[in-house]
Short mmCIF file of C-alpha atoms in Angstrom, two decimals:
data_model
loop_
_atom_site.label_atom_id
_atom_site.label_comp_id
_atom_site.label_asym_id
_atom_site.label_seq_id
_atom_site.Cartn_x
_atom_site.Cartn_y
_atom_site.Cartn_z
CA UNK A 12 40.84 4.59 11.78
CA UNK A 13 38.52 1.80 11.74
CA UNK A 14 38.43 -0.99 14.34
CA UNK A 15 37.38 -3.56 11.42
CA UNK A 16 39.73 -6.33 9.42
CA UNK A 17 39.08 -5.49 5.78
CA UNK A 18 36.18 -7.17 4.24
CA UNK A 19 37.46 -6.68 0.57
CA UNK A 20 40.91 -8.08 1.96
CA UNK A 21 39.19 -11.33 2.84
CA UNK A 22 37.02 -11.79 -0.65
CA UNK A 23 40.95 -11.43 -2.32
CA UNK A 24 41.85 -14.92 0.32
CA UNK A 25 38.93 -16.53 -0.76
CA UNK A 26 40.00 -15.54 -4.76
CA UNK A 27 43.53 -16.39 -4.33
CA UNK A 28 41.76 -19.97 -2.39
CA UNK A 29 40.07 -20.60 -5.30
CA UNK A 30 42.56 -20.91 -7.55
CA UNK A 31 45.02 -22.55 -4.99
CA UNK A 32 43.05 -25.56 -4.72
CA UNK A 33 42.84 -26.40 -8.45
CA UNK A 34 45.20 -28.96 -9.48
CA UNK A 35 49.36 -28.36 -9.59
CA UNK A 36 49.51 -28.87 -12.99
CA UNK A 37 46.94 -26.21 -14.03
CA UNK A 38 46.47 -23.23 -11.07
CA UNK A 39 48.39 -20.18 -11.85
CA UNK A 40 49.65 -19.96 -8.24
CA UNK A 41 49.53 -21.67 -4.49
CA UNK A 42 48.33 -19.53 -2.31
CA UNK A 43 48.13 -22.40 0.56
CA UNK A 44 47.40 -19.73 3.61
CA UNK A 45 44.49 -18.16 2.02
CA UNK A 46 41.74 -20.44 3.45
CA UNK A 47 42.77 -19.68 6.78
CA UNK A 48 41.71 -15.68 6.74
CA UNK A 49 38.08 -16.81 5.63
CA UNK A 50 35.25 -17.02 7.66
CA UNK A 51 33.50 -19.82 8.40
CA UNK A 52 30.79 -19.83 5.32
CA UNK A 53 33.58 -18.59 2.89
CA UNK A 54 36.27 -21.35 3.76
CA UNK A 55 33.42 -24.00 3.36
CA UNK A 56 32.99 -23.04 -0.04
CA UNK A 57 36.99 -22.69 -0.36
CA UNK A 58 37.19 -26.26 0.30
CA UNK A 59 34.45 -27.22 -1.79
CA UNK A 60 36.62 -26.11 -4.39
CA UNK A 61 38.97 -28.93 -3.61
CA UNK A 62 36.62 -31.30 -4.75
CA UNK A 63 36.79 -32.25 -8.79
CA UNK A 64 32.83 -32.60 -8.96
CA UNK A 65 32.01 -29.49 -7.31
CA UNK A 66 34.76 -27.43 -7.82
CA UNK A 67 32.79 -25.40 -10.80
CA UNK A 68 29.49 -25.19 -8.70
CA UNK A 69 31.79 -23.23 -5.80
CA UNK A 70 33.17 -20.89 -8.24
CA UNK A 71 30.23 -20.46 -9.99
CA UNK A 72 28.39 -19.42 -6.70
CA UNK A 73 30.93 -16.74 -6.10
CA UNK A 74 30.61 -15.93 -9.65
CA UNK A 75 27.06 -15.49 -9.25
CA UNK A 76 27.01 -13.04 -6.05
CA UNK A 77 30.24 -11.34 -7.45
CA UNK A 78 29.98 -11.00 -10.97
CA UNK A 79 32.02 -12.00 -13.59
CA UNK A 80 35.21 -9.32 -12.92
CA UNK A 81 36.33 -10.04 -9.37
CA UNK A 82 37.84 -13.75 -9.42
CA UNK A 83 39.06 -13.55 -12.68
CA UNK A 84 40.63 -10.21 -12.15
CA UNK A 85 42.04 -11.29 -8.68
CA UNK A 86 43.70 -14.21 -10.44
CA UNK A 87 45.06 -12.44 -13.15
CA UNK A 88 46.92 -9.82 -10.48
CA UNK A 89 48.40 -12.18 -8.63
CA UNK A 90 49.91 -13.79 -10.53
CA UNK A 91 50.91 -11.00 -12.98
CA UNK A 92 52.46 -9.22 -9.46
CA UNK A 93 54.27 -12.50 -8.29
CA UNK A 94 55.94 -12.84 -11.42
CA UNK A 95 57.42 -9.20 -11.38
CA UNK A 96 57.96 -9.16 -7.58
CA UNK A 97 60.40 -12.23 -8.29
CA UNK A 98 62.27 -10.85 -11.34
CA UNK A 99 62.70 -7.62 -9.00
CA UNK A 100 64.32 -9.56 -5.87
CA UNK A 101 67.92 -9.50 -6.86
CA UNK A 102 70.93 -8.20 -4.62
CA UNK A 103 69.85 -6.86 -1.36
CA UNK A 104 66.65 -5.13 -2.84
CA UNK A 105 63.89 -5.20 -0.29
CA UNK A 106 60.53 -5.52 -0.73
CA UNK A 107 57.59 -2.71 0.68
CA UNK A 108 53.47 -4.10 0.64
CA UNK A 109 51.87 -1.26 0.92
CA UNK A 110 48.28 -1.92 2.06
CA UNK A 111 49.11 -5.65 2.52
CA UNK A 112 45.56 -7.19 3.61
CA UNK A 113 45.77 -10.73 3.94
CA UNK A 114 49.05 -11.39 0.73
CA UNK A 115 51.26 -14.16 1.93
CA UNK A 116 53.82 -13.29 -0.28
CA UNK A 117 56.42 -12.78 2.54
CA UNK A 118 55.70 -16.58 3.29
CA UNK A 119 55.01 -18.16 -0.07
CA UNK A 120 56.91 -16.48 -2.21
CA UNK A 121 61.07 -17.77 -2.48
CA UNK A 122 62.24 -15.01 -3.95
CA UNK A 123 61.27 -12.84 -0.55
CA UNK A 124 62.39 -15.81 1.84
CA UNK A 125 65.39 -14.01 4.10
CA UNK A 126 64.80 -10.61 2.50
CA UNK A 127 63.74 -7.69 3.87
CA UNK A 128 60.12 -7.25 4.16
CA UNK A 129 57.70 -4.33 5.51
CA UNK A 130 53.86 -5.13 5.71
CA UNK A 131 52.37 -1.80 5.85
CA UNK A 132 48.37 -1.81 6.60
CA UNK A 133 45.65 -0.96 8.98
CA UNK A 134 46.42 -2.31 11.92
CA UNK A 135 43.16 -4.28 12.57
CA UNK A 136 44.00 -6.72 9.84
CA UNK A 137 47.49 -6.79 11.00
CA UNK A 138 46.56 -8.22 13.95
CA UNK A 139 44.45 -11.13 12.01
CA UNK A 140 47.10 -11.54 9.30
CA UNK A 141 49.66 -12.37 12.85
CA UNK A 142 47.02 -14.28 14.52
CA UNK A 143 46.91 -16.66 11.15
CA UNK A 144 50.63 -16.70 10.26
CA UNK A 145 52.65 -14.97 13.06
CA UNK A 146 55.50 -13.53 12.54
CA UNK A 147 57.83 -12.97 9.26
CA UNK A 148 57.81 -9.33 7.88
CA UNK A 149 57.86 -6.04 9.82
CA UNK A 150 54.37 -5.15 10.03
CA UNK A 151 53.83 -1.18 9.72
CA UNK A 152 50.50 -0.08 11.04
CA UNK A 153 49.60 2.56 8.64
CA UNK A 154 46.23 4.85 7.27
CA UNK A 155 47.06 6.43 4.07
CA UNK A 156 44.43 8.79 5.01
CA UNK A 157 46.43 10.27 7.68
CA UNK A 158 49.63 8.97 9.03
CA UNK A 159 53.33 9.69 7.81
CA UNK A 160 54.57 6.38 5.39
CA UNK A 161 58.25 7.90 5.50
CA UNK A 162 58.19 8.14 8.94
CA UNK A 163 56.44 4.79 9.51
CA UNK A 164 58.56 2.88 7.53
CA UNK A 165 62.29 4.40 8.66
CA UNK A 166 61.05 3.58 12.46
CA UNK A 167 60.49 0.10 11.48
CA UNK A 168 64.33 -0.33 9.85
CA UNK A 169 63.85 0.40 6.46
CA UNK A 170 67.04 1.48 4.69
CA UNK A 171 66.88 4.27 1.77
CA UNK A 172 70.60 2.79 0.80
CA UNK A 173 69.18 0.05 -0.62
CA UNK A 174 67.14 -0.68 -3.64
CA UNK A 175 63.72 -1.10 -3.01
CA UNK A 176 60.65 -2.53 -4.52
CA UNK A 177 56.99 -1.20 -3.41
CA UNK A 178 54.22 -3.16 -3.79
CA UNK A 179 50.59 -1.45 -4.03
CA UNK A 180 47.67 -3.79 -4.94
CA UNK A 181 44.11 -3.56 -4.40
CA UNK A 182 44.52 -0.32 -2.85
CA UNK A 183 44.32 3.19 -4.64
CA UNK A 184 40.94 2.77 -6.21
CA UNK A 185 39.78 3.13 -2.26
CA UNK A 186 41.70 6.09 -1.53
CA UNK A 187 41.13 10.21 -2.54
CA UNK A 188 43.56 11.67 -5.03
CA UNK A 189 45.38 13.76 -2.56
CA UNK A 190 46.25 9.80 -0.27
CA UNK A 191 47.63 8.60 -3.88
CA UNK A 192 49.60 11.27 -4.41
CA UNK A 193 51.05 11.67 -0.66
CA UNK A 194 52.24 8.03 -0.85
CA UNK A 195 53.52 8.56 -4.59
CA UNK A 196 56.05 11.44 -2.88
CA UNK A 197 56.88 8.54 -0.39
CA UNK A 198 58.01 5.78 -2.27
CA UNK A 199 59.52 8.27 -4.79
CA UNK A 200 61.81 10.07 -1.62
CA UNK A 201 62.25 6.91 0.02
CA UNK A 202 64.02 5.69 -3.54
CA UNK A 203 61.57 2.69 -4.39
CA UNK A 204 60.54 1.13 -7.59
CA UNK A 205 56.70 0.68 -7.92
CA UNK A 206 54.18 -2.24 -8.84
CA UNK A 207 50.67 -1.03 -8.24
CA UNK A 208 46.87 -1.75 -9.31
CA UNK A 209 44.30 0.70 -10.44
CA UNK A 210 41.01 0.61 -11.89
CA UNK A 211 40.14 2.45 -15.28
CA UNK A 212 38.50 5.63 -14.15
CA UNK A 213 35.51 5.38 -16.66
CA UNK A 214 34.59 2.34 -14.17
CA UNK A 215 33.21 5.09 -11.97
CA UNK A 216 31.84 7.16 -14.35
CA UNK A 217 27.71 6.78 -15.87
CA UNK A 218 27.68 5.53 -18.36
CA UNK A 219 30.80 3.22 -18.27
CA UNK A 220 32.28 1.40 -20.96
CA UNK A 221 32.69 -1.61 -19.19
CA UNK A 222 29.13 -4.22 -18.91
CA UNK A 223 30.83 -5.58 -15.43
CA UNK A 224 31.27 -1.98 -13.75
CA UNK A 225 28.42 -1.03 -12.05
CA UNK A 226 27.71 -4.45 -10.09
CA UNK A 227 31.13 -4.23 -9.06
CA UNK A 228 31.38 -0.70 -8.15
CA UNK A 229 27.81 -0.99 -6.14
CA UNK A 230 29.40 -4.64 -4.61
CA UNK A 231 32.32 -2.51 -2.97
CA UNK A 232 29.94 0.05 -1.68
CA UNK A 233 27.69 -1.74 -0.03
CA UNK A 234 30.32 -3.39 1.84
CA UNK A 235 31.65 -0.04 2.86
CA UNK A 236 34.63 0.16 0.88
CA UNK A 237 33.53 2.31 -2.30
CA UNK A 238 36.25 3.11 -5.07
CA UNK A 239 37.02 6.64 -5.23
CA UNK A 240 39.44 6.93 -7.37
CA UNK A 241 41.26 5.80 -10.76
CA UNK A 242 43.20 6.89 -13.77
CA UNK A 243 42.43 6.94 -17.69
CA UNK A 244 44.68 4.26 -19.02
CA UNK A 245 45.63 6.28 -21.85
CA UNK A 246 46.99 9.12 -19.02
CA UNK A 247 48.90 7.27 -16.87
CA UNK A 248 52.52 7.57 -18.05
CA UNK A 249 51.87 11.41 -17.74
CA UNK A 250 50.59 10.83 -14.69
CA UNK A 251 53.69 8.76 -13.32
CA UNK A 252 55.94 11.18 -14.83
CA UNK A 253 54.54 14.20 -13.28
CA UNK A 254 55.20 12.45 -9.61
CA UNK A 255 58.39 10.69 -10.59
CA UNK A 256 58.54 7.74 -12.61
CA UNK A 257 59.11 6.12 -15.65
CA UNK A 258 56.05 3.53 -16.78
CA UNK A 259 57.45 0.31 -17.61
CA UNK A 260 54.05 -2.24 -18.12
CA UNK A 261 50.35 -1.18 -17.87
CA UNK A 262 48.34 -4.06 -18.77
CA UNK A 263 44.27 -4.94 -17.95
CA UNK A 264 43.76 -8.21 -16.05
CA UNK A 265 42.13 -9.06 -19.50
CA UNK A 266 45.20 -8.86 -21.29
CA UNK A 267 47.42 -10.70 -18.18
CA UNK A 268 44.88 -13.83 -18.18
CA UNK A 269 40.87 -13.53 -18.47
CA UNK A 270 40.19 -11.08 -16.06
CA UNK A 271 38.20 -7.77 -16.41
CA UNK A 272 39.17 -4.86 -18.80
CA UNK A 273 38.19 -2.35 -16.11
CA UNK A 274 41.03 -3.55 -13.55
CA UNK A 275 44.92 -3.04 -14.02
CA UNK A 276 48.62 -3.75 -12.98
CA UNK A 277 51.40 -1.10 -13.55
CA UNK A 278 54.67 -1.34 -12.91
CA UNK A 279 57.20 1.63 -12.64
CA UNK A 280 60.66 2.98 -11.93
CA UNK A 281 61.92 5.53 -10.36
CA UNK A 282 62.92 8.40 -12.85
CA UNK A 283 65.96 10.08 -11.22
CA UNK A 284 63.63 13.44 -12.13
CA UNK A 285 62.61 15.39 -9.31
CA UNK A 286 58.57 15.14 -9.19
CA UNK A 287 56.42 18.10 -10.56
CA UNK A 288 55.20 20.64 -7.91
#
């Protein structure tokens, strides 16, 4: 496992930042913890944003270095997932992040205050996601690559006779097929419903459809956490189905808001079918 807080976790803060310091009546969300996971360069520019007069030269900057996809995409997602993360909250469902980074849903978002809530992520960015907001959910030190999620999460109190909701974002486009489809089997044994990004596969793929793609895809790399992996938009209700689950929404983060066409949010249910060996 690596000793390092997630880099990519950290340009997501400074996203989410971004659009929490526009004004109330027009920002898509409030994100108000996200300055504090940003280094010291990146929350100078957060709070720049702040500022009426310079707010579009900040965003611009990022723009600039990032490309056109990331913020808008970013944006989009959240807000897309917090909307179906509180329509799922009702009863005593509890609520998985799988691959958590530096979300703040467990403190921001009502519809998880007093619930049930399991952080599961590398452990070196749990340890900066406690040192910035202490404690809250049960934090689940986890690699995809290699450790057990079952096992993880029923050692840290998670019940399988209760409805569940898992939340994967941002993650499976850095993973290898056979870490997507080991934590697929998990959420589908341990009973959970599923909310989860992915990027179109033709992003990784020369030539791609998409103008944005290859800044993005060599962005990622070069801070050594390249996207490996992603599904044809057109496939992915087979692809659900074959590991257990019904596709309910599969938009871009173009369609949710402005973002990019390359980037997407599913959400699924649990098919009582037994998976596909």
């Amino acid at each position: 496992m690596e000793s390092r807080a997630s880099f990519t976790a950290e340009t997501m803060a400074l996203q989410r930042a971004f659009e929490s310091h526009r004004p109330p009546g027009r920002r898509r969300f409030d994100d108000p913890y996200a300055t504090a996971f940003l280094r010291p360069s990146l929350r100078v520019l957060a709070e720049a944003a702040r500022l009426p007069g310079v707010r579009h030269l900040a965003t611009g900057l990022y723009d600039a270095v990032a490309g056109p996809g990331p913020r808008a995409s970013g944006i989009a997602r959240t807000k897309v997932i917090d909307d179906a993360l509180t329509e799922a909250m009702t009863g005593d469902t509890q609520c998985v992040l799988l691959g958590a980074g530096y979300d703040a849903r467990a403190h921001r978002l009502p519809a998880l205050a007093g619930r049930a809530v399991f952080e599961v992520d590398h452990p070196a960015t749990q340890a900066r996601k406690r040192a910035v907001l202490g404690e809250g959910p049960r934090y689940v030190p986890v690699d995809f690559e290699r450790d057990d999620l079952t096992t993880s999460l029923l050692e840290s109190g998670f019940d399988q006779g209760k409805p569940s909701v898992f939340l994967w974002e941002g993650v499976t486009n850095y993973l290898t097929a056979d870490a997507v489809d080991a934590t697929l089997a998990a959420v589908h044994g341990l009973g959970g419903d599923l909310v989860f990004t992915y990027v179109d596969v033709r992003a990784l793929r020369e030539p791609s459809p998409f103008p944005e793609a290859r800044r993005w895809v060599r962005a990622v790399a070069r801070s050594g956490e390249p996207w490996t992996f992603g599904l044809l938009p057109t496939e992915t209700r087979t692809f659900l189905a074959e590991r257990g689950f019904d596709l309910r929404k599969d938009v871009s983060t173009h369609e949710a808001g402005g973002g990019s066409r390359l980037y997407r949010i599913a959400i699924a249910a649990r098919s009582a079918r037994a998976p596909h060996q």
